[in-house]
Coordinates of C-alpha atoms and ligand atoms in Angstrom, one line a residue:
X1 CA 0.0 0.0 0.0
X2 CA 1.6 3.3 -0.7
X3 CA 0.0 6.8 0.0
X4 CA 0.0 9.6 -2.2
X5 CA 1.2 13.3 -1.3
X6 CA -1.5 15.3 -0.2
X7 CA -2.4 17.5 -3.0
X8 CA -4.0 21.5 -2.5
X9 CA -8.0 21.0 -2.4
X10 CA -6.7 23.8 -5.3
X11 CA -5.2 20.8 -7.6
X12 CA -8.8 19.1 -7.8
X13 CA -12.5 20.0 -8.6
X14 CA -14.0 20.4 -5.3
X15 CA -16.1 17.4 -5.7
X16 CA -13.8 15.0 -6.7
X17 CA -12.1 16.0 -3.4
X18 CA -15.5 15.9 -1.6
X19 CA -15.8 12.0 -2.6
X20 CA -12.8 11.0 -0.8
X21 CA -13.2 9.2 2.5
X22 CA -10.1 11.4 4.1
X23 CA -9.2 15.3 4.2
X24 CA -6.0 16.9 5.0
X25 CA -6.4 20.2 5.9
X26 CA -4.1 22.5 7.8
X27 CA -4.3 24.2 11.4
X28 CA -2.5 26.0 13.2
X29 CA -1.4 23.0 15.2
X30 CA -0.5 21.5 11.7
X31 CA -1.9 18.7 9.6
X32 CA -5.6 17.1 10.5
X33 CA -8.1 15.2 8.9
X34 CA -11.5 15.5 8.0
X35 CA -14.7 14.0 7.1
X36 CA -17.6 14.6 5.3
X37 CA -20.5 14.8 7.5
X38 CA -24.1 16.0 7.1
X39 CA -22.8 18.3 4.2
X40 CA -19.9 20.0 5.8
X41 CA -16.5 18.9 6.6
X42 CA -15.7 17.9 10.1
X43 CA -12.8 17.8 11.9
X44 CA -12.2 13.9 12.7
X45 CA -10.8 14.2 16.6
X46 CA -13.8 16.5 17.8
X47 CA -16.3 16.0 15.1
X48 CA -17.2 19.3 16.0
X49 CA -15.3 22.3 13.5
X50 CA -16.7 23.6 10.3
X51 CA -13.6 23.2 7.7
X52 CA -12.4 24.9 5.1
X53 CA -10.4 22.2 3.4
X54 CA -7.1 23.0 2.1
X55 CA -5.9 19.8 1.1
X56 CA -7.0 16.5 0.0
X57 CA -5.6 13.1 0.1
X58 CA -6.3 10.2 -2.5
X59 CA -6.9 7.4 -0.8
X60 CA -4.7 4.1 -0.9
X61 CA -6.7 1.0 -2.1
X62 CA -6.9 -0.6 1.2
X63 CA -9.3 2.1 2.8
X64 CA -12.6 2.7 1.5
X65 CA -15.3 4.8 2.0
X66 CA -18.0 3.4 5.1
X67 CA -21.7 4.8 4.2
X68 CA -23.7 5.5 7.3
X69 CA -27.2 5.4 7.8
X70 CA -26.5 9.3 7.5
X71 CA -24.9 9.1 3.9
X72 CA -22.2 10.1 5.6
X73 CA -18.7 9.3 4.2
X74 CA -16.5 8.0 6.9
X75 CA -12.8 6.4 6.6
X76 CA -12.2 3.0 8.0
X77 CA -9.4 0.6 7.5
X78 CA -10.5 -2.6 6.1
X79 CA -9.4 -4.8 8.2
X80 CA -11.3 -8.4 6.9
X81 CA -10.2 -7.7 3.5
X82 CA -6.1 -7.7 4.0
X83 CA -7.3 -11.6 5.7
X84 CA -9.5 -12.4 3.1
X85 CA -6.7 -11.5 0.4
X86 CA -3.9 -13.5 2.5
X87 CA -6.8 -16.6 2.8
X88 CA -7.4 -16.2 -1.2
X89 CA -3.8 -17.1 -1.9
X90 CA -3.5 -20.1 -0.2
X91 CA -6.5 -20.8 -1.7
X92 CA -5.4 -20.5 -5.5
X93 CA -2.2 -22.3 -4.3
X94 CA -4.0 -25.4 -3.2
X95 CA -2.3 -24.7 0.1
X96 CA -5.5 -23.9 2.4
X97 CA -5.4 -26.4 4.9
X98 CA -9.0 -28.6 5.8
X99 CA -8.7 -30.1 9.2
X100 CA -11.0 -33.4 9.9
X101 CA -13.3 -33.1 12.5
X102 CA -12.1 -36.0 15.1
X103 CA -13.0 -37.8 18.3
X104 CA -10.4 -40.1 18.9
X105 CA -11.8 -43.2 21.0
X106 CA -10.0 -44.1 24.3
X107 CA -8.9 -47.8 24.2
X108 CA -10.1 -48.0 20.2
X109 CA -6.7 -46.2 18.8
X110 CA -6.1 -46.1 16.1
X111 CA -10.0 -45.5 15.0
X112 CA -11.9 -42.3 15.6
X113 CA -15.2 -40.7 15.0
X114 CA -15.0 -38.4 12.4
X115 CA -17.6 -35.4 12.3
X116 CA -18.8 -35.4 8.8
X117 CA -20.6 -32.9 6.9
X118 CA -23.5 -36.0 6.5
X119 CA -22.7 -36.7 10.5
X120 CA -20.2 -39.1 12.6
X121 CA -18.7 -41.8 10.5
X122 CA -15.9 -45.0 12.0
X123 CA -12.4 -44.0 10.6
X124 CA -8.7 -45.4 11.0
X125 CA -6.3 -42.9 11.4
X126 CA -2.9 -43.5 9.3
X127 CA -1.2 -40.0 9.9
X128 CA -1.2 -39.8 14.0
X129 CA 2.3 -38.5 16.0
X130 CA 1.1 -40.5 18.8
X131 CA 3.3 -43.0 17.0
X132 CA 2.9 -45.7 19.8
X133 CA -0.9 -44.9 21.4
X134 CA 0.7 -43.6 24.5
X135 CA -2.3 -41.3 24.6
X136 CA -4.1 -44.0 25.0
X137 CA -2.4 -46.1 27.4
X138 CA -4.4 -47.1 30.3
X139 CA -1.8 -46.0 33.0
X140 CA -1.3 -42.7 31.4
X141 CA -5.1 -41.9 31.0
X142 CA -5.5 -43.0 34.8
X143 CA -2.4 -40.7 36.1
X144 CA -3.8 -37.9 34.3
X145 CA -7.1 -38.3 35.4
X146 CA -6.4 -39.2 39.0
X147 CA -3.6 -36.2 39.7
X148 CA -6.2 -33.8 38.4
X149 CA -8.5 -35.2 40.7
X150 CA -5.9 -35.1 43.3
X151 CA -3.8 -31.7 42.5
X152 CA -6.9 -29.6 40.3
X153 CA -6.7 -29.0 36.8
X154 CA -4.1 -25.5 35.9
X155 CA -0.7 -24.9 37.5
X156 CA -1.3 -21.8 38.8
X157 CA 0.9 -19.6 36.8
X158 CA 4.1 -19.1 35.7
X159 CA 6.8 -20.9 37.6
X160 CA 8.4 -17.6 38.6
X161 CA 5.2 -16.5 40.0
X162 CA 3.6 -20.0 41.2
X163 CA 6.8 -21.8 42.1
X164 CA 7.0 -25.4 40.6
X165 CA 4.6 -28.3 40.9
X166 CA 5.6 -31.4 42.2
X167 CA 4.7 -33.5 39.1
X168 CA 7.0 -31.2 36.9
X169 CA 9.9 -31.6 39.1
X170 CA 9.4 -35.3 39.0
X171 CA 8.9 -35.1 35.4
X172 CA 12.2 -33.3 34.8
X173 CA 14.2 -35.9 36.9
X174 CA 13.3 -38.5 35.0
X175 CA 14.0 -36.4 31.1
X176 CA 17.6 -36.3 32.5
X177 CA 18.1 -39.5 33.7
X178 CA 16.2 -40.5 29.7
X179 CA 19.3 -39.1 28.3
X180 CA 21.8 -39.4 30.8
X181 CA 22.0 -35.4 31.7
X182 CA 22.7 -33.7 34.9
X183 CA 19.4 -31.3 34.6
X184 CA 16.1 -31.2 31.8
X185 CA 14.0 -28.7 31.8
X186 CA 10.3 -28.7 30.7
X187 CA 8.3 -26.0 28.4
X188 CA 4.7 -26.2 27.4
X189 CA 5.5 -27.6 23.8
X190 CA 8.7 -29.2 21.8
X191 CA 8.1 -26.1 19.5
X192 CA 8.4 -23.7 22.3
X193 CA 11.8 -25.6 24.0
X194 CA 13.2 -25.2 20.5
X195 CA 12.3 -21.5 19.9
X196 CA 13.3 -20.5 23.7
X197 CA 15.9 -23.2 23.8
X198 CA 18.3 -22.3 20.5
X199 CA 17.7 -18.7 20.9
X200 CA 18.5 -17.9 24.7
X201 CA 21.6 -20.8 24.8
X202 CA 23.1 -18.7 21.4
X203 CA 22.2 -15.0 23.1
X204 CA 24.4 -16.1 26.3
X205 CA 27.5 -17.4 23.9
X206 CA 29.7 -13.9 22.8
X207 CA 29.8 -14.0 19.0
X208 CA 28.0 -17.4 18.7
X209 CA 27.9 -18.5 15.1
X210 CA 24.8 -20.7 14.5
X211 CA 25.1 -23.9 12.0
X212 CA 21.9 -25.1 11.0
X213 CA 20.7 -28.3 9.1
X214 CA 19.0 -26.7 5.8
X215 CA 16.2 -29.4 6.6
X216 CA 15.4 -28.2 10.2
X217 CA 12.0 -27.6 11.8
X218 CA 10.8 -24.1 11.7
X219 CA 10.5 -24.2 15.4
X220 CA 14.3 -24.2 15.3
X221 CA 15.0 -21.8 12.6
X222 CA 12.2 -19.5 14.5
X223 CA 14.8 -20.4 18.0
X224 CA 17.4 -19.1 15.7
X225 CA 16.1 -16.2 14.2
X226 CA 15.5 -15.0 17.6
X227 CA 19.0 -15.7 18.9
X228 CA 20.3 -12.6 16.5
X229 CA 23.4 -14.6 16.1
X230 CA 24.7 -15.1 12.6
X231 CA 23.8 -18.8 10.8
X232 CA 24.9 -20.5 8.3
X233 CA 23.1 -23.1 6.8
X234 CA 24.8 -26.8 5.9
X235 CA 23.7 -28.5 3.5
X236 CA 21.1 -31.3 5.0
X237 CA 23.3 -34.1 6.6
X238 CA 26.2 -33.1 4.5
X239 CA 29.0 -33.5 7.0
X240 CA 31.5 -32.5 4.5
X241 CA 29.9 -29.2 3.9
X242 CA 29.6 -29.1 7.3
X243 CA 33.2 -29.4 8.2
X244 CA 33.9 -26.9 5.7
X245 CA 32.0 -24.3 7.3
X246 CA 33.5 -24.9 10.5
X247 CA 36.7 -24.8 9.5
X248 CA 36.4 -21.6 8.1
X249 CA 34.7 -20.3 11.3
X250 CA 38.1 -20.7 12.8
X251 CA 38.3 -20.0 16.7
X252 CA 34.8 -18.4 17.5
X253 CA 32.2 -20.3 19.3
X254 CA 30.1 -22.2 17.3
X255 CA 26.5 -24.1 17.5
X256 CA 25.4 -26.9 15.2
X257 CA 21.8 -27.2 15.6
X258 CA 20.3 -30.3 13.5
X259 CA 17.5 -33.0 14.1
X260 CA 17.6 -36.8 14.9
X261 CA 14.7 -37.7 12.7
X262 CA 13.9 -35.6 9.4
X263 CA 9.9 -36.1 10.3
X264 CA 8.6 -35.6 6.0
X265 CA 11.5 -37.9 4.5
X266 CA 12.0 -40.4 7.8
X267 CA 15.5 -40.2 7.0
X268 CA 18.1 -40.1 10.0
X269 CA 21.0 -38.1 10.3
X270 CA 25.1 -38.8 10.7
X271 CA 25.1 -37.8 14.5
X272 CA 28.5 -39.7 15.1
X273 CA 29.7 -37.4 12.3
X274 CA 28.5 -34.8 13.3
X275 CA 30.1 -35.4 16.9
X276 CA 33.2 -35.9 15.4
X277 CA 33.5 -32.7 13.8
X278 CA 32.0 -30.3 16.5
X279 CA 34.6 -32.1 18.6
X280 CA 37.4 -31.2 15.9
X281 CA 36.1 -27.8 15.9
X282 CA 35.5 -27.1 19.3
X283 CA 31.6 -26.5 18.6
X284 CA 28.5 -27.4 20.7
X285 CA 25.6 -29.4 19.4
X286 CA 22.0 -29.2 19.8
X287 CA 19.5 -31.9 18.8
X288 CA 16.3 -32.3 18.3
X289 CA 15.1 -35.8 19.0
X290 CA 10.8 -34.6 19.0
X291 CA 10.7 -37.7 16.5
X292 CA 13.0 -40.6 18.4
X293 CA 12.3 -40.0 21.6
X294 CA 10.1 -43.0 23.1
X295 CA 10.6 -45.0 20.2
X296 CA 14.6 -45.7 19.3
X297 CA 17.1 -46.6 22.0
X298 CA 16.9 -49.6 24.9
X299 CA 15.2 -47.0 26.9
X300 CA 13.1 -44.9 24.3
X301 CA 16.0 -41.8 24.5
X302 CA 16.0 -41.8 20.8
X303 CA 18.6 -42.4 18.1
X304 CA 21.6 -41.0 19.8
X305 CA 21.0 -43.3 22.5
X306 CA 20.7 -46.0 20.1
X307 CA 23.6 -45.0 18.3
X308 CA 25.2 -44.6 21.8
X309 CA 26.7 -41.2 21.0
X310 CA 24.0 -39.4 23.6
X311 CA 27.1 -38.6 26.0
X312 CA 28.9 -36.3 23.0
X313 CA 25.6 -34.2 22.5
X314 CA 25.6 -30.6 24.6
X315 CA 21.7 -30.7 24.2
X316 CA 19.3 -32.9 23.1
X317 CA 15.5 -31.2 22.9
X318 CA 12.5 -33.7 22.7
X319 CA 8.3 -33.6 22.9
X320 CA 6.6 -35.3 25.1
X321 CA 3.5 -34.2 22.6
X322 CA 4.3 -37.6 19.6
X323 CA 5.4 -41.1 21.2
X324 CA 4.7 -40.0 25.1
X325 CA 1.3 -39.4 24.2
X326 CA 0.8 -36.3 26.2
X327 CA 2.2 -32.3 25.5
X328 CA 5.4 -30.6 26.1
X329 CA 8.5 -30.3 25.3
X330 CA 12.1 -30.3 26.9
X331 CA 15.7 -30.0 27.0
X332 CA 18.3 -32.1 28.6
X333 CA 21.6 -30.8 29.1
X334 CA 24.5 -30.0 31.9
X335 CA 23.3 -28.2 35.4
X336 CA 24.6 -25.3 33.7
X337 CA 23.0 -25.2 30.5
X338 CA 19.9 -25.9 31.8
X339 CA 19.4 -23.0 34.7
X340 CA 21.0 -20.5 32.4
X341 CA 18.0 -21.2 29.9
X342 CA 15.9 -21.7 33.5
X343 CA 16.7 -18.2 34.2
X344 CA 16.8 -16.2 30.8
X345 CA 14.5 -17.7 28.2
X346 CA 11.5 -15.3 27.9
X347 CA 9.6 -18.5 26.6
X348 CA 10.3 -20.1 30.3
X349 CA 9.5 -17.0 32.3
X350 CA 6.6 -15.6 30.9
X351 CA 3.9 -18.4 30.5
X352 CA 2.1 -21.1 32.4
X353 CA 4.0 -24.1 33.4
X354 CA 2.2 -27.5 32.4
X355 CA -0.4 -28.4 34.5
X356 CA 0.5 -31.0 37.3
X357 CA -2.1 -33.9 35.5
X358 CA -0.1 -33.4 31.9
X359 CA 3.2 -33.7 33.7
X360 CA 2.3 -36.8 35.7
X361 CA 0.7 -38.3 32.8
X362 CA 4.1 -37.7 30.7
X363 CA 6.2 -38.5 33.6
X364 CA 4.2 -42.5 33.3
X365 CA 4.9 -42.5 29.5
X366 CA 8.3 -41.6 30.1
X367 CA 8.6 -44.2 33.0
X368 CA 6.9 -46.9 31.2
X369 CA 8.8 -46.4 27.9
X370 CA 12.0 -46.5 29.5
X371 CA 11.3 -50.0 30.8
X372 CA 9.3 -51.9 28.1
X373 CA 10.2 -52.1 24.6
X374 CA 7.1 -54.3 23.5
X375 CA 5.5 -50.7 21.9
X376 CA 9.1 -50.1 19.8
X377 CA 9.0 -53.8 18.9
X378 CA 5.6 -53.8 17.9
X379 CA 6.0 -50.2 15.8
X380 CA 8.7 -51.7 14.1
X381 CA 6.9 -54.9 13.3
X382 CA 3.8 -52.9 12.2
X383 CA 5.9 -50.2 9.8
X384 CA 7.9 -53.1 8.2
X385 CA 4.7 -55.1 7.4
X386 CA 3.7 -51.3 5.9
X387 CA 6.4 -50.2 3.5
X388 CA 6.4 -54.4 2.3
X389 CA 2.7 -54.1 1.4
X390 CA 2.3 -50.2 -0.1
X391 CA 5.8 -51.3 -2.4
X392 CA 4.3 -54.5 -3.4
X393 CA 1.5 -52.6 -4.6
X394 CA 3.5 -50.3 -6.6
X395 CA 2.9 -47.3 -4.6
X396 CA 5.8 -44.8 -5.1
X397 CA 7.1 -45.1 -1.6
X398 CA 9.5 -42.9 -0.8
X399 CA 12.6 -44.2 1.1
X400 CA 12.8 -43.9 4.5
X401 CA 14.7 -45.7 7.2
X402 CA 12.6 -45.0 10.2
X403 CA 8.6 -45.3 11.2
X404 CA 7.2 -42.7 8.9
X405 CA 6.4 -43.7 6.1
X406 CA 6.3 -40.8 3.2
X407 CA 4.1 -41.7 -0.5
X408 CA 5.2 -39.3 -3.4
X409 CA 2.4 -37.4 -4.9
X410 CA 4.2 -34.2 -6.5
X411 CA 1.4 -32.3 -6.6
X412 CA -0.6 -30.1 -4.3
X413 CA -4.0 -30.3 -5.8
X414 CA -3.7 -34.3 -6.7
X415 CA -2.8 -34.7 -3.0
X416 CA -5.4 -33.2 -1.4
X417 CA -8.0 -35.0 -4.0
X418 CA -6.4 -38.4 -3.0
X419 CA -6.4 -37.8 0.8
X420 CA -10.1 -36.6 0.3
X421 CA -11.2 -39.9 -1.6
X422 CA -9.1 -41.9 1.2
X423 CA -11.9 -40.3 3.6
X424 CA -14.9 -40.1 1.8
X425 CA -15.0 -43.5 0.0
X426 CA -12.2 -45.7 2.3
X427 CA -12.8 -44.1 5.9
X428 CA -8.8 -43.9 6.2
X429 CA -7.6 -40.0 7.7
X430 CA -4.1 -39.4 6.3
X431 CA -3.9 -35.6 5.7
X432 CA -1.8 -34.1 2.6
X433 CA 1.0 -32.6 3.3
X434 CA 1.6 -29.1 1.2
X435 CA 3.9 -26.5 0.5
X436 CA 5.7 -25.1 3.3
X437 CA 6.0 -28.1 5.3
X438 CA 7.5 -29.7 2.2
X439 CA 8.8 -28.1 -1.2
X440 CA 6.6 -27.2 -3.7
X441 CA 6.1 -30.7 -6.4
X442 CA 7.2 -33.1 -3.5
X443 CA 3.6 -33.1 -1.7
X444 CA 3.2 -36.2 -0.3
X445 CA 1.1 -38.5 1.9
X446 CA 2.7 -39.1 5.1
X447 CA 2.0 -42.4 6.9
X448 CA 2.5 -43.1 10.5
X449 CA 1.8 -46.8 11.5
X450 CA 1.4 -47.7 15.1
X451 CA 1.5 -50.8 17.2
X452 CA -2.5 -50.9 17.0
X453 CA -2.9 -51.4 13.1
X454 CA -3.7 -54.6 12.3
X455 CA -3.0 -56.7 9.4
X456 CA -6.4 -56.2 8.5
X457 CA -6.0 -52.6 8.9
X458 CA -2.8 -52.5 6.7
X459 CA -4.7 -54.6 3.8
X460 CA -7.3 -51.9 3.8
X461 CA -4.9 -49.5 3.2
X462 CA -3.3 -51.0 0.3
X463 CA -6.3 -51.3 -1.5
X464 CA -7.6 -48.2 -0.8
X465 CA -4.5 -46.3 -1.9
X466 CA -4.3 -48.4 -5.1
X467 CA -8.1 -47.8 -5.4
X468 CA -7.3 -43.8 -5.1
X469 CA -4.2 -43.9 -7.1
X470 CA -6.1 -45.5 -10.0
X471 CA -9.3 -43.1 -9.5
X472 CA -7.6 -39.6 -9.3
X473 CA -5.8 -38.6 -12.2
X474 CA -2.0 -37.4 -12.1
X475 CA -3.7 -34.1 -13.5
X476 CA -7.3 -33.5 -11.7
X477 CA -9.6 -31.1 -11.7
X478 CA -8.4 -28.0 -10.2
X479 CA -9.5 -28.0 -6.3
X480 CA -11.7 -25.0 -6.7
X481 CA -13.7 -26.0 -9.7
X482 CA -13.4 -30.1 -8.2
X483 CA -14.7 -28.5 -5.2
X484 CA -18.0 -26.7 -6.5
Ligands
LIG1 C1 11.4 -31.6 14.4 C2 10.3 -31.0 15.3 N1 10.7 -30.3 16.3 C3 9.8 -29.7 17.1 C4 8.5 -29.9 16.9 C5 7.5 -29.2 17.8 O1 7.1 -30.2 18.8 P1 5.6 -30.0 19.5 O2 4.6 -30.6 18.6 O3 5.8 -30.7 20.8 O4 5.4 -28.5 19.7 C6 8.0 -30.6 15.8 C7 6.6 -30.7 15.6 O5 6.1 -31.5 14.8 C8 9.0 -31.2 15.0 O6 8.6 -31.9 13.9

């Protein structure tokens, strides 16, 4: 939006002038608007003066005139229509997002109700971060439900304000001892101990330069951003790219920031290399694990654990939102580390603290995770049986060498068309995943197996994604005109 000059009421017939919603004139005081009102010109603040204008100002598109019962002209913002514009381009991008409406079923995971536009309908879900039904686990379901019962349902406040509740302490004993850390601390959501994780640990390092898988979640580039500090970005799990950049950062401290599980490919990444050359180079390293933790590793702490390399990592972030079943997020790192984020992350200080029943309920996850691997065995199991079945059908299967299970479709509009025929006609919830949370042309489904899909379940899956990939062309019917 750019606004003209203001040009002398001289420049323009009077009732050109007279037609626009806003009126310079000047004062004594200098430069005031005006409106048209009941046939005179009215100064805006007092509503009040009789004007002579002297000046009038063209308006810029995004203000038009507001008619009032009165006829009068008045000058508003309009506000909807810079929303309506921003909602408009998503839409001609095939990018606006349709949530299902779901009731997941205690003890029936992984079906749910889903809310249709006809009324409720029996679905399986196939795209669900509760990658092992922790949400759904008996024990977990009764902590919540009997510390709430026990302890109330908020936390009071801050922790700064309210002090810390027992259940969160707890909770943070047993993240450290998860990844073999002197100290965890616990934020409301993994995207939130990213954002006021990366950014307060790089603030408090003098001259910190940031090195950042180009692949990372925009939790941690947001973590980043907010840090100030200058990045550089390696290319994703290129260690010798990596090395080069940290060679020629020389002496200064450095960060490399990079993520256990890429979460839309499934791939893993080097973190032994990785460890090897922040060593070399003297750097510290930050992980995120939101997408191994619970489910990789003799005790669930992810795939530095099971690579046994979780000792060489500064600090390893995590969610107790996906495999614990529950919400939050944390970091684990030295005593150190972990009070300096305690005591200057803004994210930390300024909001809520989890309420006792969440932290309980994660606290059981995190306990029972740690000493039964019959849910990682199971997963396993499940996912192999998966990728066999969708590659036997001649499914483009992308590959992937942990749970998650990523179909190529290449195309936004043919994506959402297939994941809307998957619902409609097969009762299977997978949603499409667009442009940003992949590159444009590599929209994709994204399936996440569980322990609780059965081979029945997986059969039905097949055939319903043959069925789809058969029925929707690789060049549909635009959404909009598909959609009418
Ligand atoms: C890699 C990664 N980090 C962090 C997060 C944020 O975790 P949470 O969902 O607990 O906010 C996500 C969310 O999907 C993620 O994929």
């Amino acid at each position: 939006m750019s606004w003209s000059r203001p040009r002398s009421i001289a420049s323009a017939p009077f009732e050109l002038a007279a037609k626009e919603p806003i009126l310079l004139f000047c004062a004594g005081s200098g430069w005031h608007s005006a409106r048209w009102f009941e046939g005179k010109w009215v100064d805006s603040a007092t509503l009040l003066q009789e004007l002579v204008p002297t000046h009038w100002m063209p308006s810029p598109p995004s203000i038009v005139p507001l008619r009032t019962s009165h006829q009068e002209t008045s000058t508003r913002v309009n506000y909807q229509r810079f929303f309506q514009t921003a909602l408009d381009g998503l839409v001609t991008e095939q990018r606006y997002r349709i949530f299902a409406d779901l009731e997941r079923v205690a003890g029936k995971f992984p079906r749910a109700i889903w809310h249709s536009p006809q009324g409720k309908r029996d679905i399986v879900v196939w795209c669900s971060n509760d990658y092992l039904g922790m949400g759904q686990n008996p024990d977990v379901v009764e902590v919540m439900a009997s510390t709430a019962r026990a302890l109330g349902t908020g936390a009071g406040g801050t922790r700064n304000i309210s002090g810390n509740s027992h259940p969160v302490v707890e909770l943070e004993r047993e993240l450290a001892d998860l990844h073999g850390k002197e100290a965890a601390l616990v934020f409301t959501s993994g995207y939130i101990s990213n954002q006021a994780g990366i950014s307060t640990i790089a603030k408090l390092i003098p001259d910190c330069l940031i090195l950042s898988d180009a692949n990372n979640h925009n939790s941690m580039i947001e973590g980043i951003r907010q840090s100030g500090c200058e990045r550089l970005i390696f290319r994703h799990n290129d260690l010798d790219h990596l090395g080069r950049l940290l060679c020629e950062a020389g002496s200064r401290p450095k960060l490399v920031v990079f993520e256990s599980v890429y979460s839309m490919d499934g791939d893993v990444s080097p973190i032994g290399g990785i460890c090897d050359l922040a060593e070399r180079h003297d750097a510290l390293t930050y992980l995120d694990e939101v997408h191994a933790v619970g489910m990789y590793g003799t005790r669930g702490g992810g795939i530095a654990e099971r690579e046994g390399v979780m000792d060489r990592i500064d600090i390893i972030e995590g969610t107790l939102g996906k495999a614990f079943g529950v919400l939050g997020g944390y970091i684990a790192a030295s005593r150190r580390i972990v009070d300096a984020v305690r005591s200057f992350a803004p994210g930390f200080i300024f909001t809520t603290a989890l309420p006792p029943a969440v932290a309980a309920a994660a606290a059981a996850s995190v306990r029972h995770l740690k000493g039964s691997s019959t849910e990682r065995n199971e997963h396993q199991r499940t996912v192999e049986k998966v990728k066999a079945a969708l590659k036997n059908a001649g499914l483009p299967l992308m590959d992937s060498d942990t749970h998650i299970v990523p179909v190529m479709v290449g195309d936004a509009q043919r994506c959402r068309a297939l994941t809307d025929r998957l619902l409609e006609k097969h009762d299977i919830y997978i949603q499409p995943i667009n442009y940003p949370t992949v590159s444009k042309g590599t929209e994709r489904l994204r399936i996440t197996p569980t322990p609780f899909h059965t081979d029945a379940d997986i059969v039905h899956l097949t055939r319903a994604l043959h069925e789809c990939w058969q029925a929707v062309p690789a060049d549909p019917v635009p959404f909009l005109q598909a959609a009418e």
